[in-house]
PDB file of C-alpha atoms and ligand atoms in Angstrom:
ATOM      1  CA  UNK D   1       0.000   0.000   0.000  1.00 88.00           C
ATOM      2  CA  UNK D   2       0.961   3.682   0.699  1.00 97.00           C
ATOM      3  CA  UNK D   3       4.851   4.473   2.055  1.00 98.00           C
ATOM      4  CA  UNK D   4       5.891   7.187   4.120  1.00 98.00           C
ATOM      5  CA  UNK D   5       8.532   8.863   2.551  1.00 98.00           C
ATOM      6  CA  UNK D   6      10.012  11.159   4.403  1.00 98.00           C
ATOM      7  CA  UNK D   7       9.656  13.203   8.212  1.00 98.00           C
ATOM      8  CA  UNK D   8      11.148  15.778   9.473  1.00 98.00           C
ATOM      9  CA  UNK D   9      10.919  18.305  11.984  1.00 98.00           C
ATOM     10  CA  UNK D  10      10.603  21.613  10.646  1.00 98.00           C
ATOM     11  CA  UNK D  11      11.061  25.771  11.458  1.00 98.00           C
ATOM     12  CA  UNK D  12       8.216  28.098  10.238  1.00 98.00           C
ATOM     13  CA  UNK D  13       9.292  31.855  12.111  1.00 96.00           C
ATOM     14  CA  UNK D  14       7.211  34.115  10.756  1.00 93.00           C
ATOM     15  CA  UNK D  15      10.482  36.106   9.948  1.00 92.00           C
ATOM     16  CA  UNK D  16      10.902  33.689   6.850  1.00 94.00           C
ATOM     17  CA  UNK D  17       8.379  35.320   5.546  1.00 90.00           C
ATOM     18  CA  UNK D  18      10.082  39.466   6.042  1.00 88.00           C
ATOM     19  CA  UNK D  19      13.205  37.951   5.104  1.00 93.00           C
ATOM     20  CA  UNK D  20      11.790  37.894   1.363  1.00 92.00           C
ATOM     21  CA  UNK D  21      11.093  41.448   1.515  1.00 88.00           C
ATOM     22  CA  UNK D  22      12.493  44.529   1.512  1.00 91.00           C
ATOM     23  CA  UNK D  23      13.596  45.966   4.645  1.00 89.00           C
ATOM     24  CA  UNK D  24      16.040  45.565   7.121  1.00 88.00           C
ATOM     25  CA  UNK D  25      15.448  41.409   7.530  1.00 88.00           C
ATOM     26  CA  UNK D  26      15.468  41.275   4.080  1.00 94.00           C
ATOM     27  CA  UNK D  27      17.517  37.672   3.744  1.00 94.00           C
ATOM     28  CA  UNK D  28      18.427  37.275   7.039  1.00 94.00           C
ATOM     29  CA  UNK D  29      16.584  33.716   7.376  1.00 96.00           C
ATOM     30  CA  UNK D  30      17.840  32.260   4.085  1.00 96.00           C
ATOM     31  CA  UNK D  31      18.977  29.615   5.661  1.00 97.00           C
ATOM     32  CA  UNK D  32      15.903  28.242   7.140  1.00 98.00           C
ATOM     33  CA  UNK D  33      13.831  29.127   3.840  1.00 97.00           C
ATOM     34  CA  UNK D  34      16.669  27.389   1.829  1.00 98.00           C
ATOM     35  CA  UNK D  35      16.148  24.020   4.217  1.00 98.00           C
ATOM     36  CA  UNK D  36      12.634  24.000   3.426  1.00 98.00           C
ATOM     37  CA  UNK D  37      13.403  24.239  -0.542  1.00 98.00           C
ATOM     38  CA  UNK D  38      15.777  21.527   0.097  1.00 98.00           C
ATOM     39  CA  UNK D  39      13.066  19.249   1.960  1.00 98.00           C
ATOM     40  CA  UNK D  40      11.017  20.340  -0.361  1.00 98.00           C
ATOM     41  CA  UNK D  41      13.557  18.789  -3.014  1.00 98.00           C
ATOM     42  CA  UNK D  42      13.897  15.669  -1.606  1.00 98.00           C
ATOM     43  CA  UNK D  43      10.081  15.350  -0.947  1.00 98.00           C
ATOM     44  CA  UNK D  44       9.752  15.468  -5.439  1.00 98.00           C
ATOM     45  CA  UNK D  45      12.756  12.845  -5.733  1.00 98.00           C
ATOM     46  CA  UNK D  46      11.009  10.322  -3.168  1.00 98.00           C
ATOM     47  CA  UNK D  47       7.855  11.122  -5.246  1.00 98.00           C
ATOM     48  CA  UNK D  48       5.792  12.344  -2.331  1.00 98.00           C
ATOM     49  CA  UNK D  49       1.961  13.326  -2.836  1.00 98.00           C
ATOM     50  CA  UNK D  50       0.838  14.303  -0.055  1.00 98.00           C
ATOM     51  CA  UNK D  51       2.586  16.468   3.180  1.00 98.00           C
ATOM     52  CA  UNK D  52       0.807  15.981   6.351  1.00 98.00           C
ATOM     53  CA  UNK D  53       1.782  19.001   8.655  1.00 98.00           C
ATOM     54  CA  UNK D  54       1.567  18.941  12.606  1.00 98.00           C
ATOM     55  CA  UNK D  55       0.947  21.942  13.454  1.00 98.00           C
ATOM     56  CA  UNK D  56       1.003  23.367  16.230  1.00 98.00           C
ATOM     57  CA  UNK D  57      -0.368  26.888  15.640  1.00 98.00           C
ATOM     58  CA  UNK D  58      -3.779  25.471  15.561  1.00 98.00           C
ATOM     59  CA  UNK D  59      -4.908  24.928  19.051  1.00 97.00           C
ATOM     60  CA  UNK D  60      -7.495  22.403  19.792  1.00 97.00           C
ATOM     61  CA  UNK D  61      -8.719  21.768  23.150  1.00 97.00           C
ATOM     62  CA  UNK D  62     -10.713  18.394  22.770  1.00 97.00           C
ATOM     63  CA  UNK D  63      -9.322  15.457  20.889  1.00 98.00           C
ATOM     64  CA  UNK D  64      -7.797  14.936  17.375  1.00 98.00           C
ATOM     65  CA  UNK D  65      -8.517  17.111  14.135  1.00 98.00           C
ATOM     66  CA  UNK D  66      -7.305  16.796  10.587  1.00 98.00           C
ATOM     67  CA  UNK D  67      -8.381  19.572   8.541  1.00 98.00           C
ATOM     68  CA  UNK D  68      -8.540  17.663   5.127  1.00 98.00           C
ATOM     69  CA  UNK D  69     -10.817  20.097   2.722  1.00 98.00           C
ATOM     70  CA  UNK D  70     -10.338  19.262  -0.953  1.00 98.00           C
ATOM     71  CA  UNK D  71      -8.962  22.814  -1.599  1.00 98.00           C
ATOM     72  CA  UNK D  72      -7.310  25.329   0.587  1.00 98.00           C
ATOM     73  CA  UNK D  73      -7.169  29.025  -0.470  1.00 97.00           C
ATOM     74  CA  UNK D  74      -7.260  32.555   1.064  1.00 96.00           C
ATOM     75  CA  UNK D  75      -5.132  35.335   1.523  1.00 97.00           C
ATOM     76  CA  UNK D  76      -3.823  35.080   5.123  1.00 97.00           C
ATOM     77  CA  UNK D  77      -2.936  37.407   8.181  1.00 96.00           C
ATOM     78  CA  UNK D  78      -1.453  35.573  11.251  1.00 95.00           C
ATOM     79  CA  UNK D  79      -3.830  36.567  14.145  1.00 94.00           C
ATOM     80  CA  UNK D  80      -0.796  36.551  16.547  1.00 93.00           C
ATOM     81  CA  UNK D  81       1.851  38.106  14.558  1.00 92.00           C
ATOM     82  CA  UNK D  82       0.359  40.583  12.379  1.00 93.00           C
ATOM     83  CA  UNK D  83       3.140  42.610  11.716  1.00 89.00           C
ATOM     84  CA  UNK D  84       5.238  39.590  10.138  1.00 89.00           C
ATOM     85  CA  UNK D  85       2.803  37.732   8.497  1.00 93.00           C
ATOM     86  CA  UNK D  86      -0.127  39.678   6.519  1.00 93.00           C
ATOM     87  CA  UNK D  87      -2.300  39.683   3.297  1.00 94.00           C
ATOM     88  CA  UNK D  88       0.115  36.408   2.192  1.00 94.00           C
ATOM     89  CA  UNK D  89      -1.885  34.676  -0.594  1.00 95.00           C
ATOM     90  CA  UNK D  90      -2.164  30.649  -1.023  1.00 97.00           C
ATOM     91  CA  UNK D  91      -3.566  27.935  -2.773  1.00 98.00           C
ATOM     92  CA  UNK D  92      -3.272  24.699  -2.239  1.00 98.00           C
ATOM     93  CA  UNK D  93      -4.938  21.035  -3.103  1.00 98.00           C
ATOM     94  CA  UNK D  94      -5.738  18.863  -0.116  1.00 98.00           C
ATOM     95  CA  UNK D  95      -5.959  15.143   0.153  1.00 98.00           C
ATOM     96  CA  UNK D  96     -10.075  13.897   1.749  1.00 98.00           C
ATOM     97  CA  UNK D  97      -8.915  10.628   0.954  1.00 98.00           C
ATOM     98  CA  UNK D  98      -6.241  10.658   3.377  1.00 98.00           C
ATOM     99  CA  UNK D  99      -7.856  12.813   6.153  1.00 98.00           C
ATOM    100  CA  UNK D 100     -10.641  10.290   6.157  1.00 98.00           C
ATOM    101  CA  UNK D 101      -8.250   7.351   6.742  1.00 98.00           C
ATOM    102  CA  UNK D 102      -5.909   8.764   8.954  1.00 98.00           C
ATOM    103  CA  UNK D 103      -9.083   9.389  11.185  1.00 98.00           C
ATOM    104  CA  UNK D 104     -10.198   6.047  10.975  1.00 98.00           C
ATOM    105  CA  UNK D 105      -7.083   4.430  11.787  1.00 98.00           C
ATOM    106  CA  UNK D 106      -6.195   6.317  14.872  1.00 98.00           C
ATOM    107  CA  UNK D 107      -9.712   5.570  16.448  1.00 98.00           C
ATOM    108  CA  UNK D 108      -9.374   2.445  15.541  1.00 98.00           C
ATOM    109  CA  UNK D 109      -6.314   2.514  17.554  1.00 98.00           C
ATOM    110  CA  UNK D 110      -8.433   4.298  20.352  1.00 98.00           C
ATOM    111  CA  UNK D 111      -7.341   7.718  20.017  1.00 98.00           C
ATOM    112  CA  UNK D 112     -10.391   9.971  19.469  1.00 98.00           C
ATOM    113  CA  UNK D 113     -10.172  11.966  16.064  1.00 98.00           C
ATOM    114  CA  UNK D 114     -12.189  13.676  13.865  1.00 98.00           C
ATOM    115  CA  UNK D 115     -11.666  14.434   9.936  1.00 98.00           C
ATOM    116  CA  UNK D 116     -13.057  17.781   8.879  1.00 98.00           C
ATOM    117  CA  UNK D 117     -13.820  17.385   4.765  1.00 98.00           C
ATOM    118  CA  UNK D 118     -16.390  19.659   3.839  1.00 96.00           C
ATOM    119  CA  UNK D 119     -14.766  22.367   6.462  1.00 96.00           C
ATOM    120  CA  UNK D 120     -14.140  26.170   6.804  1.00 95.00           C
ATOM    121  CA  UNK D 121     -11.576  25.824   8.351  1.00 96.00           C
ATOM    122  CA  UNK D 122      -8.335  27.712   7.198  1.00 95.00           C
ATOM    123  CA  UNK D 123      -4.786  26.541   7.237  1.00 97.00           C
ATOM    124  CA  UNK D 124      -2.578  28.142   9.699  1.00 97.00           C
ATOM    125  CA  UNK D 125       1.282  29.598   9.976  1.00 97.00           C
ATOM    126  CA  UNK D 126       2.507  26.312  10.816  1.00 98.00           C
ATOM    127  CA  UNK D 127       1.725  25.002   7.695  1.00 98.00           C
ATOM    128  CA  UNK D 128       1.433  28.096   5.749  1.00 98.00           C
ATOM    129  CA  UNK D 129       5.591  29.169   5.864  1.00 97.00           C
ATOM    130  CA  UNK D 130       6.940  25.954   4.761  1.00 98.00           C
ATOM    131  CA  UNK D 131       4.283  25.212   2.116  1.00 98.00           C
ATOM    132  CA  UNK D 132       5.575  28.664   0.702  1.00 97.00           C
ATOM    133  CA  UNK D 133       8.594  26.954  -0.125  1.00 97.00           C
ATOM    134  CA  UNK D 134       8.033  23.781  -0.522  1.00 98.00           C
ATOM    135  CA  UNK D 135       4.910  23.916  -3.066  1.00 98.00           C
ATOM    136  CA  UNK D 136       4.334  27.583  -4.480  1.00 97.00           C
ATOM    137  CA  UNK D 137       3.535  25.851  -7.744  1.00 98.00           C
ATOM    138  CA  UNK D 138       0.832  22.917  -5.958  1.00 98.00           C
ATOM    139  CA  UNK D 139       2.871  20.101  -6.308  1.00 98.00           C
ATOM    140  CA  UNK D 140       1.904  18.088  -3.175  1.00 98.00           C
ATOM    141  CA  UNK D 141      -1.511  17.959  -1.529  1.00 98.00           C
ATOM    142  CA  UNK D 142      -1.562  18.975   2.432  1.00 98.00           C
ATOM    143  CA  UNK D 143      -3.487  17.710   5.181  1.00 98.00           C
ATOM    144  CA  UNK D 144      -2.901  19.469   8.477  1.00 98.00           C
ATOM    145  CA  UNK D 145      -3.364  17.426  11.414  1.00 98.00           C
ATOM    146  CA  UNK D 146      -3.963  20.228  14.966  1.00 98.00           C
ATOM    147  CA  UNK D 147      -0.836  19.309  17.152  1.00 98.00           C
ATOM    148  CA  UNK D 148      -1.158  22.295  19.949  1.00 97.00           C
ATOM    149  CA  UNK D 149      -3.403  19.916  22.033  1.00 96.00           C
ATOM    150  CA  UNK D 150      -3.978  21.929  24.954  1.00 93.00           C
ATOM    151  CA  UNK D 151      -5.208  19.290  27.491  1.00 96.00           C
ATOM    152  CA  UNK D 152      -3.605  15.942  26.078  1.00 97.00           C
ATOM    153  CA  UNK D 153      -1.429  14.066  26.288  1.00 97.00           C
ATOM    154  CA  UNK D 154       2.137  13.676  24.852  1.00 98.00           C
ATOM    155  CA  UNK D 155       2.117   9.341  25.287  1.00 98.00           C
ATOM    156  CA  UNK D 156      -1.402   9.673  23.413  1.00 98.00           C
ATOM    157  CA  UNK D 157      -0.232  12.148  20.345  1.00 98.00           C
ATOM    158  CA  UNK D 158       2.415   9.304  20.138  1.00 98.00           C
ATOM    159  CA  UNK D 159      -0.031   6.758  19.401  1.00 98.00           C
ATOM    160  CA  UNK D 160      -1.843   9.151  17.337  1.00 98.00           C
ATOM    161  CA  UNK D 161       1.399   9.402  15.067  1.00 98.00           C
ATOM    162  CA  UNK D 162       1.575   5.860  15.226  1.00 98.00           C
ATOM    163  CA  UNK D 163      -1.747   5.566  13.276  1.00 98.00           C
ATOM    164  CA  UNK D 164      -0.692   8.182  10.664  1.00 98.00           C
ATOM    165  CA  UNK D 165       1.846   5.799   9.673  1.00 98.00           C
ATOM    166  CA  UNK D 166      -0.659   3.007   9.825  1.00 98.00           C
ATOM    167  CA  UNK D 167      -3.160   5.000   7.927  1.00 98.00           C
ATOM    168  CA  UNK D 168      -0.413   5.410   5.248  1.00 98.00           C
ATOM    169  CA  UNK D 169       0.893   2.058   4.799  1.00 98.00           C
ATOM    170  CA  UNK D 170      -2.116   0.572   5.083  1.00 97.00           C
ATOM    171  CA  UNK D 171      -5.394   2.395   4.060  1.00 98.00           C
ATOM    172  CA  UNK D 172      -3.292   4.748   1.232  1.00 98.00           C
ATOM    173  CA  UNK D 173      -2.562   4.159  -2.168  1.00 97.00           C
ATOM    174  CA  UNK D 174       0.137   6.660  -2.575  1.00 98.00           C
ATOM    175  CA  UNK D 175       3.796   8.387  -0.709  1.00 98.00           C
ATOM    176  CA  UNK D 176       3.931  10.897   1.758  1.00 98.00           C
ATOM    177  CA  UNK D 177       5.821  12.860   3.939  1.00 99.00           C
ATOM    178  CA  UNK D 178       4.958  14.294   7.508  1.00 98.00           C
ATOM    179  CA  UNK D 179       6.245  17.395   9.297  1.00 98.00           C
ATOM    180  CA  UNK D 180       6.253  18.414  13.017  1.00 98.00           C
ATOM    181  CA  UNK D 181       6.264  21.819  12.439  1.00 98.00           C
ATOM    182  CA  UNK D 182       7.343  23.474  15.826  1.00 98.00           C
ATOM    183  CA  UNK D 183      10.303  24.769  17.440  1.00 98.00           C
ATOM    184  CA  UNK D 184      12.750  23.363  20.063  1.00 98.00           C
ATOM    185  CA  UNK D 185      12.502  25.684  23.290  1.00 98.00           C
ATOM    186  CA  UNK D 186       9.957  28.662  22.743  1.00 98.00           C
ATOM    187  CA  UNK D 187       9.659  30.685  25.267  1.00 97.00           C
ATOM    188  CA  UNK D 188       9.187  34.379  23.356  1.00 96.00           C
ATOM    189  CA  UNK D 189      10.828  37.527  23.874  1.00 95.00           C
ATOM    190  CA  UNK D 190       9.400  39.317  26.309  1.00 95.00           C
ATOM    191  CA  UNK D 191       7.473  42.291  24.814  1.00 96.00           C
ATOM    192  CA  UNK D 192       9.082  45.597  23.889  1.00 94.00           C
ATOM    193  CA  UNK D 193      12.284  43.804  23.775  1.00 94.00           C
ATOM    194  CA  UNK D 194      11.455  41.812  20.631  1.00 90.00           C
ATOM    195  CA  UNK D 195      14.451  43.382  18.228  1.00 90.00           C
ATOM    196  CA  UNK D 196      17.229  42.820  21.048  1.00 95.00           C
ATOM    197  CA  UNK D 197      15.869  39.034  20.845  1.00 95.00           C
ATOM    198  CA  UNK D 198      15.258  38.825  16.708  1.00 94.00           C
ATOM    199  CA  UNK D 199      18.381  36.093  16.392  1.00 95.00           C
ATOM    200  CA  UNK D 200      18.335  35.143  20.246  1.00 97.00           C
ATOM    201  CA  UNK D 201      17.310  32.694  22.048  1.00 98.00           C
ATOM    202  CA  UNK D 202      16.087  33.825  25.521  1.00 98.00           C
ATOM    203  CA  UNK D 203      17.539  32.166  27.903  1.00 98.00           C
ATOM    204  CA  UNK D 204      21.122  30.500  27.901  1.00 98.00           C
ATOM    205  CA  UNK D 205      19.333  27.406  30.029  1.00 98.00           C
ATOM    206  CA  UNK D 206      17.156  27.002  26.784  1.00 98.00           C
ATOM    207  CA  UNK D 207      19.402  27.301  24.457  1.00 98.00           C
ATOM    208  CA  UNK D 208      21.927  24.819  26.093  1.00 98.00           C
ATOM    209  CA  UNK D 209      18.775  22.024  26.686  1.00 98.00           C
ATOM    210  CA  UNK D 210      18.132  22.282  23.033  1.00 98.00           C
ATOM    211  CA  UNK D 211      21.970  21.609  22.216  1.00 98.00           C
ATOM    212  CA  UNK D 212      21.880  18.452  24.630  1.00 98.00           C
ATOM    213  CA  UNK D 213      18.359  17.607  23.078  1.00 98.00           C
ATOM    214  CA  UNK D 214      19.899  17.838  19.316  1.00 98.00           C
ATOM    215  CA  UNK D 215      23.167  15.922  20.619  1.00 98.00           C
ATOM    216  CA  UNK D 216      20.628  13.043  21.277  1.00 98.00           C
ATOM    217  CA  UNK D 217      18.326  13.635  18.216  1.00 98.00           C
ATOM    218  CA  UNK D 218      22.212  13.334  15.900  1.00 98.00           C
ATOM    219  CA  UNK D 219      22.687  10.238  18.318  1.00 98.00           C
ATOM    220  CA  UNK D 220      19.414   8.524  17.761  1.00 98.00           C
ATOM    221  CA  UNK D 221      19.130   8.270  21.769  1.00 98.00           C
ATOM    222  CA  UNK D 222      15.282   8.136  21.428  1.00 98.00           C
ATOM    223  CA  UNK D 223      14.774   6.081  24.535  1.00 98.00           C
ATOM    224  CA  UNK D 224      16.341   8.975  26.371  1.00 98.00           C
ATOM    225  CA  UNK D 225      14.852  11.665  24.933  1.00 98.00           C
ATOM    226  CA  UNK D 226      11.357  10.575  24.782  1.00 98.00           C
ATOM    227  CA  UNK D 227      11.601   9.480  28.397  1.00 98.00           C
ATOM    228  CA  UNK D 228      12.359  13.687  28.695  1.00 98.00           C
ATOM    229  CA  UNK D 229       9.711  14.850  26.541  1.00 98.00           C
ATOM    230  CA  UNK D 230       7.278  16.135  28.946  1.00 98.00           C
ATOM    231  CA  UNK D 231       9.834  17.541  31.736  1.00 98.00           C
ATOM    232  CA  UNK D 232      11.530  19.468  28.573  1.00 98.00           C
ATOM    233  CA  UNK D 233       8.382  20.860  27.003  1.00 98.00           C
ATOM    234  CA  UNK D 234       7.260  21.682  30.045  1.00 98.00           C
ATOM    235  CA  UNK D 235      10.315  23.284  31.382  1.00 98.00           C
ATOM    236  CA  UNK D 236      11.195  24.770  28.174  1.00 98.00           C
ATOM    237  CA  UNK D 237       8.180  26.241  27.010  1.00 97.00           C
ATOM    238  CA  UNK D 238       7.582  23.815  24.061  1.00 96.00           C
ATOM    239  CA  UNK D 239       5.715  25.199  20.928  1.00 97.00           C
ATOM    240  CA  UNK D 240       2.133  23.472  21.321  1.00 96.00           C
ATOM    241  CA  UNK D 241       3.581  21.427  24.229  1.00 97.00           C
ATOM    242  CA  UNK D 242       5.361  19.704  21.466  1.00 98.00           C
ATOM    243  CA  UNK D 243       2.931  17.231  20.508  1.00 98.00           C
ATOM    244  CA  UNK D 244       4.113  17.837  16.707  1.00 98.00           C
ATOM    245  CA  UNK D 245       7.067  16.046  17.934  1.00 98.00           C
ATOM    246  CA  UNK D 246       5.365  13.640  20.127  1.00 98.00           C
ATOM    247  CA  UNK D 247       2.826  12.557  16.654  1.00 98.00           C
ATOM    248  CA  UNK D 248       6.607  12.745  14.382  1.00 98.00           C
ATOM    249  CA  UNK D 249       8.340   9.911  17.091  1.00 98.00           C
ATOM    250  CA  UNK D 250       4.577   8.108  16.920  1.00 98.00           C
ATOM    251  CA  UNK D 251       5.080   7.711  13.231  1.00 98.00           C
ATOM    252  CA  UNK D 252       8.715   6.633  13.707  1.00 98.00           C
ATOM    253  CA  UNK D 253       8.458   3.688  16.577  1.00 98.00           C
ATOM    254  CA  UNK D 254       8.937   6.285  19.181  1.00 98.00           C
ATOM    255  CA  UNK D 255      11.683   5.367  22.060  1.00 97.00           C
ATOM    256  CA  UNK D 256      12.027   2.387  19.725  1.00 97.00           C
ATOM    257  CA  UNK D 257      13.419   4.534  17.032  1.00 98.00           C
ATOM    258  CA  UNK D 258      17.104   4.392  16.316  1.00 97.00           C
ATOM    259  CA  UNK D 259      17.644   7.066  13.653  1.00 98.00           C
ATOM    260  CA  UNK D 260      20.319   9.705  13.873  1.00 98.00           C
ATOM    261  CA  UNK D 261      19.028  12.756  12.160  1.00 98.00           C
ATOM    262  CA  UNK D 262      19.812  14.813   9.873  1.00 98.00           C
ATOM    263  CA  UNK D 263      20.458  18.419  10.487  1.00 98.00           C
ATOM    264  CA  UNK D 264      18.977  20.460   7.176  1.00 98.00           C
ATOM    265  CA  UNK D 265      19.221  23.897   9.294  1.00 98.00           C
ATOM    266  CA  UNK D 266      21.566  24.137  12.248  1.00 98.00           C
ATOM    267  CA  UNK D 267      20.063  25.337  15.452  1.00 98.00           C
ATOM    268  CA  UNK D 268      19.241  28.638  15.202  1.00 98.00           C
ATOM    269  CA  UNK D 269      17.571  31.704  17.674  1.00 98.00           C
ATOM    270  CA  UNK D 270      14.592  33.513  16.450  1.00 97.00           C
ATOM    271  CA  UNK D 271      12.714  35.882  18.779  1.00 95.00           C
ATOM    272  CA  UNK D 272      13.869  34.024  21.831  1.00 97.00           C
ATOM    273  CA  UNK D 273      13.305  30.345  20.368  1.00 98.00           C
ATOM    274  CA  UNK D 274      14.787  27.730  19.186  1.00 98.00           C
ATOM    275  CA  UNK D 275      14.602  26.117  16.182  1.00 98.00           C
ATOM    276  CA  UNK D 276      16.022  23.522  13.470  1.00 98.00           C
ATOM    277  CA  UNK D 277      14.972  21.719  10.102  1.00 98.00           C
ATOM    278  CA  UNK D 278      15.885  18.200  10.645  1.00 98.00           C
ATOM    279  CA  UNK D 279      15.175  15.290   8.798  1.00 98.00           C
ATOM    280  CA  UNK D 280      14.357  11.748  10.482  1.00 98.00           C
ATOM    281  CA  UNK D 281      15.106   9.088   8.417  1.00 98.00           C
ATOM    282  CA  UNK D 282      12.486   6.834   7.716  1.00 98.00           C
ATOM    283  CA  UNK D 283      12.362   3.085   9.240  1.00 98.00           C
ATOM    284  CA  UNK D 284      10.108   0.363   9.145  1.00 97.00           C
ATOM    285  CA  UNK D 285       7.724   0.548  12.160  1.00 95.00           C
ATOM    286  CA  UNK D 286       8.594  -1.108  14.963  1.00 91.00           C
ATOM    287  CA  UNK D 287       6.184  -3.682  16.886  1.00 87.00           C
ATOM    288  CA  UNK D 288       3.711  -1.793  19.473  1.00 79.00           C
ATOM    289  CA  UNK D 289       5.306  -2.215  23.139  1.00 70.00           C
TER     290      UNK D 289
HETATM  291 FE1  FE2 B   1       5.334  28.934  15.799  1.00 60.06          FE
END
């Protein structure tokens, strides 16, 4: 049936997006768009479809969602942020199909989710910023899956992963890749002092748990680090409470997972987090524990 492709854990700062214009940003976060192009890349030569997004800028407070409309389009202003991001036209196919099953297969596996088809919803940052560079011309079809789960938990949005895999291999007739889109640490620069903080991280505690967390990540110490997942989102202000990254380690086998990653985009501050573009090489699934 269907393969997973490729995953990876992705940036999408808003300052991507004013580093294309003109102004004083103007290319300061080529690197990070550049990492997208080149996951992008790599995404065509596996022959991917389809990119499922985590993302953790849409917050949910009950269960699963997969927003999985046939067609996205709009011209969008980030809510939060709406002097980086605003009036940013896209369009972009979506995959039902896919939506539907992933749904399926993660109640099957008893984790409550809902596919939203025939939806208003709109996409969100998360999955806005690297679908700018990844598939301006509407190569792939998205399906964004809500991974700021407000009251869940991070063992659950590992099984939920777990059955986006499933979903894929078994219920999809096609290749796919899937992206935790998130940062590392994210605790935000305070405000007023946003400029002082634009290529910062905000705390030297932060940034030195995310260079011990990416040691293990290029290490493939999964056992460890998943055993420090909550303590670490917790302590370090994790984007969404990280349960992009929980779903991306679901999908992977989780503290079974032996993978070193790759690093696409070295660690980098932005406003007072951290982030990375990483790529987790893809395994077959290990057995449930
Ligand atoms: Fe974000």
């Amino acid at each position: 049936m269907g393969t997973l492709a490729l995953a990876a854990k992705i940036t999408h700062v808003p300052s991507m997006y004013l580093s294309e214009l003109e102004g004083p940003h103007k290319g300061s976060r080529q690197a990070a768009i550049d990492g997208h192009i080149e996951i992008g890349k790599r995404c065509r030569e596996l022959g991917v479809d389809t990119i499922v997004v985590f993302d953790v800028h849409w917050l949910v407070n009950s269960e699963y969602h997969i927003n999985c409309a046939a067609q996205f389009s709009g011209t969008y202003t980030s809510n939060e942020l709406p002097h980086f991001i605003h009036n940013m036209p896209y369009a972009y196919p979506g995959n039902p199909a896919l939506g539907e099953a992933i749904a399926a297969s993660a109640n099957a596996a008893g984790v409550k989710s809902r596919a939203h088809s025939k939806t208003t919803l709109g996409l969100e940052y998360g999955t806005l910023v690297p679908m700018r560079y990844m598939n301006a011309d509407q190569h792939f079809k998205v399906v964004c899956i809500s991974a700021w789960c407000d009251w869940h938990d991070l063992q659950e949005s590992g099984r939920f992963g777990r059955a986006v895999r499933q979903a894929i291999e078994q219920h999809y007739d096609g290749t796919v890749a899937i992206f935790a889109s998130g940062s590392l640490s994210h605790h935000f620069a305070d405000n007023g002092r946003a400029p002082e903080f634009m290529f910062k991280v905000y705390d030297p505690f932060l940034e030195q748990v995310d260079h011990r967390v990416i040691e293990l990540w290029k290490a493939g110490d999964w056992k460890t680090f998943c055993a420090m997942l909550p303590m670490y989102s917790e302590k370090c202000w994790g984007e969404g409470d990280m349960h992009d990254t929980a779903m991306l380690l679901g999908a992977l086998g989780w503290d079974r997972y032996d993978q070193p990653v790759e690093i696409i985009t070295p660690y980098f501050g932005s406003s007072g987090t951290g982030q990375i573009n990483a790529i987790f090489p893809v395994t077959p699934l290990p057995a449930a524990a």
